[in-house]
């Protein structure tokens, strides 16, 4: 079996491990500094710890749980998709997006996804397994190393890659804990966004655990019949309960919630549906992100035309719903939302 990554451990677990190896308490600080500030890739780089301890740690753990198999860079060089091979040979992807003011990394939480949304390339590949906390954190560490080499820094992390974060709830929460712990990566909670298809029972739990982390919910339709067709999870977690859970979330956290809506030409992009959506969200502290669908191999429809996107947007605006149209980044390298599995499937 593949060795566990040391990034799986939270601070207490690392403490306990070092204690069991007969080490003084300050070793934890040294190791965390090497892992999360210096971004060392090898236990031999920890010059300040005894070589016998380095050897023991190397016997128990790997540092890097991910092997970079391939990276594809967009023509403008701003978007980069990386394909990682995990310890057991399975693969996941992350996407690094460079903007003028920020650098954002889109990370995966599962190999594949069991939710089967019809338009999603990850959904189309089925579900293999959850990522461990360290496999999630490792994607962030990869981006930090990469950007540091460019004299830049990572400013945002979005859990919008492969998989449904709330079906890997423990792994997601544990990874966020390591990312945000001031003694570990010390990454700001408000710079992290988790996107869910709407696993209702987990929404309140998430609000309790990480009220400062941003929440996005993938809506894609304001009508149950259509949403159930596009997003099968809606059959278990229908809109009325999902919207109620969203309102409860806002009440508890006082944080704005984001609703993702992928516009599919002539499917969910009519002005009537925009009006319905406005009605559903009225009075809620929220924001709608519209994105024209990236067509995927097994769902032969088109993203909405620019006109349809703009009309949809203006109906929402007229009804006082804050809305942004998202650019489709990295389309030519199949690094758009929900396209992450695509390049490895035969064309
Ligand atoms: N499972 C989570 C997070 C990963 S998917 C979720 O569903 O929210 C990230 C986002 O990409 C979701 O909003 C999802 O609906 C969207 N998405 C999936 N396939 C897409 C596609 N082909 N075009 C545009 N957005 C897509
Ligand atoms: Fe899974 Fe999200 Fe894709 Fe749906 S859109 S299949 S929940 S990854």
mmCIF file of C-alpha atoms and ligand atoms in Angstrom:
data_model
loop_
_atom_site.group_PDB
_atom_site.id
_atom_site.type_symbol
_atom_site.label_atom_id
_atom_site.label_comp_id
_atom_site.label_asym_id
_atom_site.label_seq_id
_atom_site.Cartn_x
_atom_site.Cartn_y
_atom_site.Cartn_z
ATOM 1 C CA UNK A 1 0.000 0.000 0.000
ATOM 2 C CA UNK A 2 1.148 3.544 -0.722
ATOM 3 C CA UNK A 3 2.617 5.414 2.228
ATOM 4 C CA UNK A 4 0.506 8.058 3.885
ATOM 5 C CA UNK A 5 1.424 11.675 3.212
ATOM 6 C CA UNK A 6 2.482 13.748 6.181
ATOM 7 C CA UNK A 7 0.036 16.436 4.946
ATOM 8 C CA UNK A 8 -2.776 14.107 6.100
ATOM 9 C CA UNK A 9 -1.872 14.853 9.709
ATOM 10 C CA UNK A 10 -3.356 17.698 11.667
ATOM 11 C CA UNK A 11 -1.189 19.460 14.209
ATOM 12 C CA UNK A 12 -2.183 17.200 17.121
ATOM 13 C CA UNK A 13 -1.541 14.049 15.123
ATOM 14 C CA UNK A 14 1.876 15.305 14.097
ATOM 15 C CA UNK A 15 2.596 16.176 17.714
ATOM 16 C CA UNK A 16 1.593 12.682 18.843
ATOM 17 C CA UNK A 17 3.694 11.054 16.130
ATOM 18 C CA UNK A 18 6.767 13.027 17.108
ATOM 19 C CA UNK A 19 6.163 12.325 20.785
ATOM 20 C CA UNK A 20 5.974 8.603 20.051
ATOM 21 C CA UNK A 21 9.363 8.964 18.378
ATOM 22 C CA UNK A 22 10.709 10.466 21.598
ATOM 23 C CA UNK A 23 11.005 13.985 20.217
ATOM 24 C CA UNK A 24 10.670 17.271 22.138
ATOM 25 C CA UNK A 25 7.645 19.483 21.469
ATOM 26 C CA UNK A 26 9.526 22.090 19.425
ATOM 27 C CA UNK A 27 10.060 19.542 16.643
ATOM 28 C CA UNK A 28 6.416 19.973 15.637
ATOM 29 C CA UNK A 29 7.036 23.651 14.957
ATOM 30 C CA UNK A 30 10.166 22.867 12.954
ATOM 31 C CA UNK A 31 8.436 20.270 10.831
ATOM 32 C CA UNK A 32 5.385 22.444 10.220
ATOM 33 C CA UNK A 33 7.666 25.276 9.192
ATOM 34 C CA UNK A 34 9.440 23.010 6.688
ATOM 35 C CA UNK A 35 6.191 21.633 5.274
ATOM 36 C CA UNK A 36 4.019 24.739 5.140
ATOM 37 C CA UNK A 37 6.416 27.717 4.959
ATOM 38 C CA UNK A 38 9.564 26.411 3.320
ATOM 39 C CA UNK A 39 7.575 23.959 1.214
ATOM 40 C CA UNK A 40 10.310 21.301 1.411
ATOM 41 C CA UNK A 41 9.796 18.316 -0.861
ATOM 42 C CA UNK A 42 12.150 15.927 0.889
ATOM 43 C CA UNK A 43 12.768 15.065 4.547
ATOM 44 C CA UNK A 44 16.491 15.464 3.824
ATOM 45 C CA UNK A 45 15.907 19.183 3.330
ATOM 46 C CA UNK A 46 15.057 19.586 7.017
ATOM 47 C CA UNK A 47 18.580 20.609 8.004
ATOM 48 C CA UNK A 48 17.535 21.534 11.540
ATOM 49 C CA UNK A 49 16.318 18.096 12.584
ATOM 50 C CA UNK A 50 18.498 15.068 13.388
ATOM 51 C CA UNK A 51 19.140 12.712 10.514
ATOM 52 C CA UNK A 52 17.781 9.759 12.506
ATOM 53 C CA UNK A 53 14.423 11.529 12.815
ATOM 54 C CA UNK A 54 14.467 12.406 9.127
ATOM 55 C CA UNK A 55 14.983 8.725 8.358
ATOM 56 C CA UNK A 56 12.154 7.651 10.696
ATOM 57 C CA UNK A 57 9.756 10.145 9.154
ATOM 58 C CA UNK A 58 10.731 9.087 5.647
ATOM 59 C CA UNK A 59 10.006 5.490 6.595
ATOM 60 C CA UNK A 60 6.530 6.385 7.832
ATOM 61 C CA UNK A 61 5.438 9.070 5.377
ATOM 62 C CA UNK A 62 5.895 10.613 1.987
ATOM 63 C CA UNK A 63 5.779 14.400 1.768
ATOM 64 C CA UNK A 64 4.310 14.750 -1.689
ATOM 65 C CA UNK A 65 1.264 12.555 -2.315
ATOM 66 C CA UNK A 66 1.002 13.680 -5.930
ATOM 67 C CA UNK A 67 3.181 12.971 -8.902
ATOM 68 C CA UNK A 68 2.857 15.523 -11.700
ATOM 69 C CA UNK A 69 1.999 13.451 -14.749
ATOM 70 C CA UNK A 70 1.321 16.241 -17.171
ATOM 71 C CA UNK A 71 0.669 19.966 -17.301
ATOM 72 C CA UNK A 72 -1.107 21.784 -20.085
ATOM 73 C CA UNK A 73 -0.790 25.540 -20.364
ATOM 74 C CA UNK A 74 -3.220 27.761 -22.262
ATOM 75 C CA UNK A 75 -1.943 29.875 -25.140
ATOM 76 C CA UNK A 76 -2.000 33.037 -23.067
ATOM 77 C CA UNK A 77 -0.093 31.082 -20.385
ATOM 78 C CA UNK A 78 -2.528 32.251 -17.719
ATOM 79 C CA UNK A 79 -4.361 28.996 -17.159
ATOM 80 C CA UNK A 80 -2.609 25.778 -16.377
ATOM 81 C CA UNK A 81 -4.117 22.371 -15.867
ATOM 82 C CA UNK A 82 -2.106 19.765 -14.038
ATOM 83 C CA UNK A 83 -2.764 16.049 -14.023
ATOM 84 C CA UNK A 84 -1.563 14.289 -10.876
ATOM 85 C CA UNK A 85 -1.041 10.585 -10.336
ATOM 86 C CA UNK A 86 -1.839 9.479 -6.783
ATOM 87 C CA UNK A 87 -0.031 6.803 -4.773
ATOM 88 C CA UNK A 88 -2.409 4.089 -6.037
ATOM 89 C CA UNK A 89 -2.110 5.120 -9.681
ATOM 90 C CA UNK A 90 -5.458 6.930 -9.921
ATOM 91 C CA UNK A 91 -5.415 10.456 -11.290
ATOM 92 C CA UNK A 92 -6.946 13.836 -10.503
ATOM 93 C CA UNK A 93 -6.565 17.322 -11.848
ATOM 94 C CA UNK A 94 -6.192 20.870 -10.578
ATOM 95 C CA UNK A 95 -6.368 24.117 -12.485
ATOM 96 C CA UNK A 96 -4.284 27.194 -11.714
ATOM 97 C CA UNK A 97 -5.705 30.462 -12.995
ATOM 98 C CA UNK A 98 -3.602 33.602 -12.969
ATOM 99 C CA UNK A 99 -5.408 36.928 -12.962
ATOM 100 C CA UNK A 100 -3.855 40.367 -12.691
ATOM 101 C CA UNK A 101 -4.867 40.794 -9.067
ATOM 102 C CA UNK A 102 -4.989 37.212 -7.852
ATOM 103 C CA UNK A 103 -4.019 33.608 -8.463
ATOM 104 C CA UNK A 104 -6.694 31.034 -7.960
ATOM 105 C CA UNK A 105 -6.407 27.257 -7.729
ATOM 106 C CA UNK A 106 -9.306 24.925 -8.454
ATOM 107 C CA UNK A 107 -8.842 21.656 -6.564
ATOM 108 C CA UNK A 108 -10.375 18.170 -6.588
ATOM 109 C CA UNK A 109 -11.822 16.267 -3.625
ATOM 110 C CA UNK A 110 -12.673 12.917 -5.226
ATOM 111 C CA UNK A 111 -11.439 10.737 -8.049
ATOM 112 C CA UNK A 112 -14.523 10.943 -10.251
ATOM 113 C CA UNK A 113 -17.908 11.796 -8.747
ATOM 114 C CA UNK A 114 -20.978 9.693 -7.978
ATOM 115 C CA UNK A 115 -23.519 12.488 -8.504
ATOM 116 C CA UNK A 116 -23.895 12.040 -12.258
ATOM 117 C CA UNK A 117 -24.828 15.581 -13.309
ATOM 118 C CA UNK A 118 -25.535 15.108 -17.004
ATOM 119 C CA UNK A 119 -23.382 17.969 -18.285
ATOM 120 C CA UNK A 120 -20.311 17.237 -16.169
ATOM 121 C CA UNK A 121 -17.268 15.371 -17.492
ATOM 122 C CA UNK A 122 -16.316 14.235 -13.995
ATOM 123 C CA UNK A 123 -19.837 12.938 -13.394
ATOM 124 C CA UNK A 124 -19.627 11.031 -16.653
ATOM 125 C CA UNK A 125 -16.554 9.098 -15.530
ATOM 126 C CA UNK A 126 -18.221 7.642 -12.416
ATOM 127 C CA UNK A 127 -16.804 7.493 -8.910
ATOM 128 C CA UNK A 128 -13.550 5.876 -7.787
ATOM 129 C CA UNK A 129 -12.695 7.146 -4.311
ATOM 130 C CA UNK A 130 -12.370 10.070 -1.939
ATOM 131 C CA UNK A 131 -9.100 11.949 -1.732
ATOM 132 C CA UNK A 132 -7.393 12.003 1.650
ATOM 133 C CA UNK A 133 -6.973 15.396 3.372
ATOM 134 C CA UNK A 134 -3.282 15.374 2.431
ATOM 135 C CA UNK A 135 -4.059 14.651 -1.213
ATOM 136 C CA UNK A 136 -6.283 17.734 -1.214
ATOM 137 C CA UNK A 137 -3.736 19.885 0.649
ATOM 138 C CA UNK A 138 -0.986 18.582 -1.673
ATOM 139 C CA UNK A 139 -2.663 20.240 -4.662
ATOM 140 C CA UNK A 140 -2.439 23.588 -2.874
ATOM 141 C CA UNK A 141 1.187 22.989 -1.923
ATOM 142 C CA UNK A 142 1.983 22.223 -5.578
ATOM 143 C CA UNK A 143 0.528 25.594 -6.635
ATOM 144 C CA UNK A 144 2.338 27.435 -3.870
ATOM 145 C CA UNK A 145 5.672 25.972 -4.923
ATOM 146 C CA UNK A 146 4.967 26.785 -8.546
ATOM 147 C CA UNK A 147 3.965 30.389 -7.850
ATOM 148 C CA UNK A 148 6.811 30.947 -5.414
ATOM 149 C CA UNK A 149 9.242 30.046 -8.194
ATOM 150 C CA UNK A 150 7.602 32.859 -10.200
ATOM 151 C CA UNK A 151 7.885 35.295 -7.272
ATOM 152 C CA UNK A 152 4.144 35.198 -6.926
ATOM 153 C CA UNK A 153 1.662 33.810 -4.392
ATOM 154 C CA UNK A 154 -1.552 31.872 -4.288
ATOM 155 C CA UNK A 155 -4.468 34.064 -3.217
ATOM 156 C CA UNK A 156 -7.570 31.874 -3.644
ATOM 157 C CA UNK A 157 -8.522 28.229 -3.423
ATOM 158 C CA UNK A 158 -11.783 26.924 -4.859
ATOM 159 C CA UNK A 159 -13.080 23.410 -4.221
ATOM 160 C CA UNK A 160 -14.572 23.167 -7.706
ATOM 161 C CA UNK A 161 -12.459 20.514 -9.375
ATOM 162 C CA UNK A 162 -13.324 16.833 -9.636
ATOM 163 C CA UNK A 163 -15.771 15.444 -7.120
ATOM 164 C CA UNK A 164 -18.393 16.564 -4.645
ATOM 165 C CA UNK A 165 -16.723 18.059 -1.550
ATOM 166 C CA UNK A 166 -19.698 17.365 0.715
ATOM 167 C CA UNK A 167 -19.589 13.647 -0.127
ATOM 168 C CA UNK A 168 -15.990 13.694 1.078
ATOM 169 C CA UNK A 169 -16.979 15.808 4.018
ATOM 170 C CA UNK A 170 -14.314 14.621 6.438
ATOM 171 C CA UNK A 171 -11.534 14.969 3.894
ATOM 172 C CA UNK A 172 -12.762 18.403 2.883
ATOM 173 C CA UNK A 173 -13.042 19.679 6.464
ATOM 174 C CA UNK A 174 -9.685 18.218 7.470
ATOM 175 C CA UNK A 175 -7.988 19.767 4.441
ATOM 176 C CA UNK A 176 -9.529 23.173 5.198
ATOM 177 C CA UNK A 177 -8.356 22.845 8.798
ATOM 178 C CA UNK A 178 -4.759 22.282 7.667
ATOM 179 C CA UNK A 179 -4.941 25.076 5.099
ATOM 180 C CA UNK A 180 -6.305 27.634 7.567
ATOM 181 C CA UNK A 181 -4.522 26.644 10.801
ATOM 182 C CA UNK A 182 -2.231 29.569 11.730
ATOM 183 C CA UNK A 183 0.513 27.079 12.666
ATOM 184 C CA UNK A 184 0.179 25.292 9.354
ATOM 185 C CA UNK A 185 -0.533 26.995 5.998
ATOM 186 C CA UNK A 186 -2.341 29.971 7.591
ATOM 187 C CA UNK A 187 -4.410 30.506 4.432
ATOM 188 C CA UNK A 188 -7.324 32.910 4.970
ATOM 189 C CA UNK A 189 -10.719 31.208 5.304
ATOM 190 C CA UNK A 190 -12.349 33.968 3.274
ATOM 191 C CA UNK A 191 -10.043 33.149 0.391
ATOM 192 C CA UNK A 192 -11.428 29.619 0.198
ATOM 193 C CA UNK A 193 -14.666 28.647 -1.561
ATOM 194 C CA UNK A 194 -16.334 25.256 -1.412
ATOM 195 C CA UNK A 195 -18.836 24.405 -4.128
ATOM 196 C CA UNK A 196 -21.521 21.793 -3.546
ATOM 197 C CA UNK A 197 -24.253 20.309 -5.682
ATOM 198 C CA UNK A 198 -26.488 20.761 -2.617
ATOM 199 C CA UNK A 199 -26.033 17.960 -0.081
ATOM 200 C CA UNK A 200 -28.458 19.607 2.333
ATOM 201 C CA UNK A 201 -27.552 17.971 5.688
ATOM 202 C CA UNK A 202 -23.955 19.016 5.236
ATOM 203 C CA UNK A 203 -24.691 22.705 4.674
ATOM 204 C CA UNK A 204 -25.501 23.483 8.321
ATOM 205 C CA UNK A 205 -22.626 21.314 9.509
ATOM 206 C CA UNK A 206 -20.276 23.197 7.223
ATOM 207 C CA UNK A 207 -21.554 26.536 8.529
ATOM 208 C CA UNK A 208 -20.827 25.384 12.063
ATOM 209 C CA UNK A 209 -17.315 24.179 11.270
ATOM 210 C CA UNK A 210 -16.119 26.869 8.889
ATOM 211 C CA UNK A 211 -18.438 29.894 8.957
ATOM 212 C CA UNK A 212 -15.799 32.075 7.269
ATOM 213 C CA UNK A 213 -15.207 29.815 4.280
ATOM 214 C CA UNK A 214 -17.288 30.818 1.241
ATOM 215 C CA UNK A 215 -20.041 28.500 0.106
ATOM 216 C CA UNK A 216 -21.202 28.081 -3.489
ATOM 217 C CA UNK A 217 -24.196 25.984 -4.498
ATOM 218 C CA UNK A 218 -24.642 24.641 -8.014
ATOM 219 C CA UNK A 219 -28.231 25.406 -8.915
ATOM 220 C CA UNK A 220 -28.599 25.307 -12.719
ATOM 221 C CA UNK A 221 -32.405 25.470 -12.618
ATOM 222 C CA UNK A 222 -35.128 27.093 -10.504
ATOM 223 C CA UNK A 223 -37.587 24.248 -11.338
ATOM 224 C CA UNK A 224 -37.500 20.817 -9.743
ATOM 225 C CA UNK A 225 -38.420 18.882 -12.875
ATOM 226 C CA UNK A 226 -35.632 20.348 -14.957
ATOM 227 C CA UNK A 227 -33.109 20.391 -12.115
ATOM 228 C CA UNK A 228 -33.726 16.705 -11.380
ATOM 229 C CA UNK A 229 -32.999 15.969 -15.003
ATOM 230 C CA UNK A 230 -29.733 17.941 -15.025
ATOM 231 C CA UNK A 231 -28.632 17.313 -11.464
ATOM 232 C CA UNK A 232 -29.942 13.939 -10.221
ATOM 233 C CA UNK A 233 -29.087 14.918 -6.621
ATOM 234 C CA UNK A 234 -32.154 17.153 -6.807
ATOM 235 C CA UNK A 235 -34.370 14.068 -6.540
ATOM 236 C CA UNK A 236 -33.035 13.573 -3.010
ATOM 237 C CA UNK A 237 -32.438 17.218 -2.123
ATOM 238 C CA UNK A 238 -35.149 19.216 -3.900
ATOM 239 C CA UNK A 239 -35.131 22.943 -4.441
ATOM 240 C CA UNK A 240 -37.521 23.995 -1.696
ATOM 241 C CA UNK A 241 -35.418 22.369 1.013
ATOM 242 C CA UNK A 242 -32.182 23.482 -0.651
ATOM 243 C CA UNK A 243 -33.274 27.120 -0.734
ATOM 244 C CA UNK A 244 -34.443 26.892 2.877
ATOM 245 C CA UNK A 245 -31.069 25.430 3.879
ATOM 246 C CA UNK A 246 -29.387 28.274 1.989
ATOM 247 C CA UNK A 247 -31.467 30.886 3.814
ATOM 248 C CA UNK A 248 -30.648 29.215 7.137
ATOM 249 C CA UNK A 249 -26.964 29.263 6.185
ATOM 250 C CA UNK A 250 -27.027 32.998 5.512
ATOM 251 C CA UNK A 251 -28.895 33.654 8.738
ATOM 252 C CA UNK A 252 -26.370 31.699 10.746
ATOM 253 C CA UNK A 253 -23.175 32.950 9.103
ATOM 254 C CA UNK A 254 -24.218 36.376 7.763
ATOM 255 C CA UNK A 255 -22.177 35.383 4.740
ATOM 256 C CA UNK A 256 -23.258 35.851 1.166
ATOM 257 C CA UNK A 257 -23.923 32.597 -0.623
ATOM 258 C CA UNK A 258 -23.015 32.079 -4.291
ATOM 259 C CA UNK A 259 -25.263 30.204 -6.691
ATOM 260 C CA UNK A 260 -23.635 28.704 -9.755
ATOM 261 C CA UNK A 261 -25.769 28.507 -12.889
ATOM 262 C CA UNK A 262 -24.377 26.969 -16.083
ATOM 263 C CA UNK A 263 -26.450 28.257 -18.980
ATOM 264 C CA UNK A 264 -27.392 25.623 -21.548
ATOM 265 C CA UNK A 265 -28.773 26.855 -24.835
ATOM 266 C CA UNK A 266 -32.572 26.402 -24.962
ATOM 267 C CA UNK A 267 -32.568 24.175 -21.872
ATOM 268 C CA UNK A 268 -32.336 26.357 -18.763
ATOM 269 C CA UNK A 269 -31.613 29.809 -20.186
ATOM 270 C CA UNK A 270 -35.043 31.343 -20.928
ATOM 271 C CA UNK A 271 -36.053 34.738 -19.507
ATOM 272 C CA UNK A 272 -38.967 32.946 -17.800
ATOM 273 C CA UNK A 273 -36.564 30.747 -15.866
ATOM 274 C CA UNK A 274 -34.476 33.798 -14.987
ATOM 275 C CA UNK A 275 -37.616 35.350 -13.537
ATOM 276 C CA UNK A 276 -38.358 32.188 -11.568
ATOM 277 C CA UNK A 277 -34.789 32.133 -10.297
ATOM 278 C CA UNK A 278 -35.093 35.747 -9.158
ATOM 279 C CA UNK A 279 -38.281 34.812 -7.300
ATOM 280 C CA UNK A 280 -36.580 31.885 -5.604
ATOM 281 C CA UNK A 281 -33.660 33.970 -4.378
ATOM 282 C CA UNK A 282 -35.445 37.167 -3.554
ATOM 283 C CA UNK A 283 -34.433 38.752 -0.268
ATOM 284 C CA UNK A 284 -31.477 36.401 0.249
ATOM 285 C CA UNK A 285 -27.914 37.668 0.750
ATOM 286 C CA UNK A 286 -26.572 35.971 -2.351
ATOM 287 C CA UNK A 287 -24.854 36.288 -5.669
ATOM 288 C CA UNK A 288 -25.452 34.404 -8.905
ATOM 289 C CA UNK A 289 -22.543 33.319 -11.097
ATOM 290 C CA UNK A 290 -23.604 32.658 -14.661
ATOM 291 C CA UNK A 291 -21.371 30.654 -16.942
ATOM 292 C CA UNK A 292 -22.131 29.403 -20.431
ATOM 293 C CA UNK A 293 -21.909 25.613 -20.291
ATOM 294 C CA UNK A 294 -18.740 23.973 -21.531
ATOM 295 C CA UNK A 295 -20.055 21.218 -23.759
ATOM 296 C CA UNK A 296 -18.819 17.791 -22.670
ATOM 297 C CA UNK A 297 -18.458 14.698 -24.764
ATOM 298 C CA UNK A 298 -21.526 12.790 -23.669
ATOM 299 C CA UNK A 299 -23.868 15.730 -23.368
ATOM 300 C CA UNK A 300 -24.170 17.139 -26.808
ATOM 301 C CA UNK A 301 -25.682 20.529 -26.123
ATOM 302 C CA UNK A 302 -24.250 23.994 -26.418
ATOM 303 C CA UNK A 303 -23.525 26.663 -23.907
ATOM 304 C CA UNK A 304 -25.921 29.583 -24.263
ATOM 305 C CA UNK A 305 -25.179 32.264 -26.823
ATOM 306 C CA UNK A 306 -23.899 35.593 -25.603
ATOM 307 C CA UNK A 307 -27.317 37.186 -26.204
ATOM 308 C CA UNK A 308 -29.131 34.597 -24.120
ATOM 309 C CA UNK A 309 -26.579 34.964 -21.325
ATOM 310 C CA UNK A 310 -26.958 38.747 -21.290
ATOM 311 C CA UNK A 311 -30.760 38.586 -21.335
ATOM 312 C CA UNK A 312 -30.751 36.089 -18.464
ATOM 313 C CA UNK A 313 -28.407 38.368 -16.570
ATOM 314 C CA UNK A 314 -30.500 41.469 -17.120
ATOM 315 C CA UNK A 315 -33.693 39.788 -15.880
ATOM 316 C CA UNK A 316 -31.916 38.896 -12.641
ATOM 317 C CA UNK A 317 -30.513 42.410 -12.339
ATOM 318 C CA UNK A 318 -33.908 43.996 -12.937
ATOM 319 C CA UNK A 319 -35.168 42.009 -9.973
ATOM 320 C CA UNK A 320 -32.357 43.067 -7.714
ATOM 321 C CA UNK A 321 -30.353 39.832 -7.754
ATOM 322 C CA UNK A 322 -26.583 40.479 -7.853
ATOM 323 C CA UNK A 323 -25.128 38.568 -10.762
ATOM 324 C CA UNK A 324 -21.785 38.115 -12.526
ATOM 325 C CA UNK A 325 -21.096 36.465 -15.856
ATOM 326 C CA UNK A 326 -18.019 34.272 -15.576
ATOM 327 C CA UNK A 327 -15.557 33.989 -18.379
ATOM 328 C CA UNK A 328 -14.834 30.521 -19.597
ATOM 329 C CA UNK A 329 -11.177 30.071 -18.807
ATOM 330 C CA UNK A 330 -8.935 27.443 -20.273
ATOM 331 C CA UNK A 331 -11.458 26.028 -22.706
ATOM 332 C CA UNK A 332 -8.836 25.006 -25.247
ATOM 333 C CA UNK A 333 -6.987 22.972 -22.633
ATOM 334 C CA UNK A 334 -10.213 21.390 -21.339
ATOM 335 C CA UNK A 335 -9.721 23.168 -18.041
ATOM 336 C CA UNK A 336 -13.166 24.711 -17.866
ATOM 337 C CA UNK A 337 -15.454 23.851 -14.983
ATOM 338 C CA UNK A 338 -16.623 20.298 -15.180
ATOM 339 C CA UNK A 339 -14.254 19.471 -18.004
ATOM 340 C CA UNK A 340 -11.482 18.195 -15.865
ATOM 341 C CA UNK A 341 -11.757 14.570 -16.828
ATOM 342 C CA UNK A 342 -12.226 15.197 -20.464
ATOM 343 C CA UNK A 343 -8.776 15.261 -21.977
ATOM 344 C CA UNK A 344 -8.068 11.741 -20.803
ATOM 345 C CA UNK A 345 -11.117 10.292 -22.486
ATOM 346 C CA UNK A 346 -10.707 9.266 -26.075
ATOM 347 C CA UNK A 347 -12.074 11.950 -28.375
HETATM 348 N N1 LIG B 1 -19.352 18.923 -7.156
HETATM 349 C C1 LIG B 1 -19.322 20.306 -6.879
HETATM 350 C C2 LIG B 1 -18.011 20.972 -7.231
HETATM 351 C C3 LIG B 1 -17.342 20.543 -8.502
HETATM 352 S S1 LIG B 1 -18.138 20.985 -10.002
HETATM 353 C C4 LIG B 1 -20.486 21.005 -7.550
HETATM 354 O O1 LIG B 1 -21.147 20.397 -8.374
HETATM 355 O O2 LIG B 1 -20.726 22.157 -7.199
HETATM 356 C C5 LIG B 1 -17.778 22.734 -10.095
HETATM 357 C C6 LIG B 1 -18.790 23.551 -10.878
HETATM 358 O O3 LIG B 1 -18.684 23.266 -12.274
HETATM 359 C C7 LIG B 1 -20.238 23.262 -10.498
HETATM 360 O O4 LIG B 1 -20.958 24.469 -10.384
HETATM 361 C C8 LIG B 1 -20.702 22.450 -11.662
HETATM 362 O O5 LIG B 1 -22.086 22.448 -11.792
HETATM 363 C C9 LIG B 1 -19.989 23.135 -12.794
HETATM 364 N N2 LIG B 1 -19.938 22.382 -14.043
HETATM 365 C C10 LIG B 1 -19.865 21.054 -14.217
HETATM 366 N N3 LIG B 1 -19.819 20.742 -15.520
HETATM 367 C C11 LIG B 1 -19.857 21.905 -16.200
HETATM 368 C C12 LIG B 1 -19.826 22.259 -17.572
HETATM 369 N N4 LIG B 1 -19.740 21.311 -18.514
HETATM 370 N N5 LIG B 1 -19.900 23.561 -17.900
HETATM 371 C C13 LIG B 1 -19.967 24.522 -16.952
HETATM 372 N N6 LIG B 1 -19.985 24.267 -15.641
HETATM 373 C C14 LIG B 1 -19.931 22.960 -15.262
HETATM 374 FE FE1 LIG B 2 -20.166 15.814 -9.324
HETATM 375 FE FE2 LIG B 2 -20.222 18.500 -9.276
HETATM 376 FE FE3 LIG B 2 -19.848 17.136 -11.577
HETATM 377 FE FE4 LIG B 2 -22.229 17.106 -10.416
HETATM 378 S S1 LIG B 2 -21.191 18.911 -11.265
HETATM 379 S S2 LIG B 2 -21.162 15.321 -11.269
HETATM 380 S S3 LIG B 2 -21.674 17.076 -8.273
HETATM 381 S S4 LIG B 2 -18.496 17.173 -9.844
#
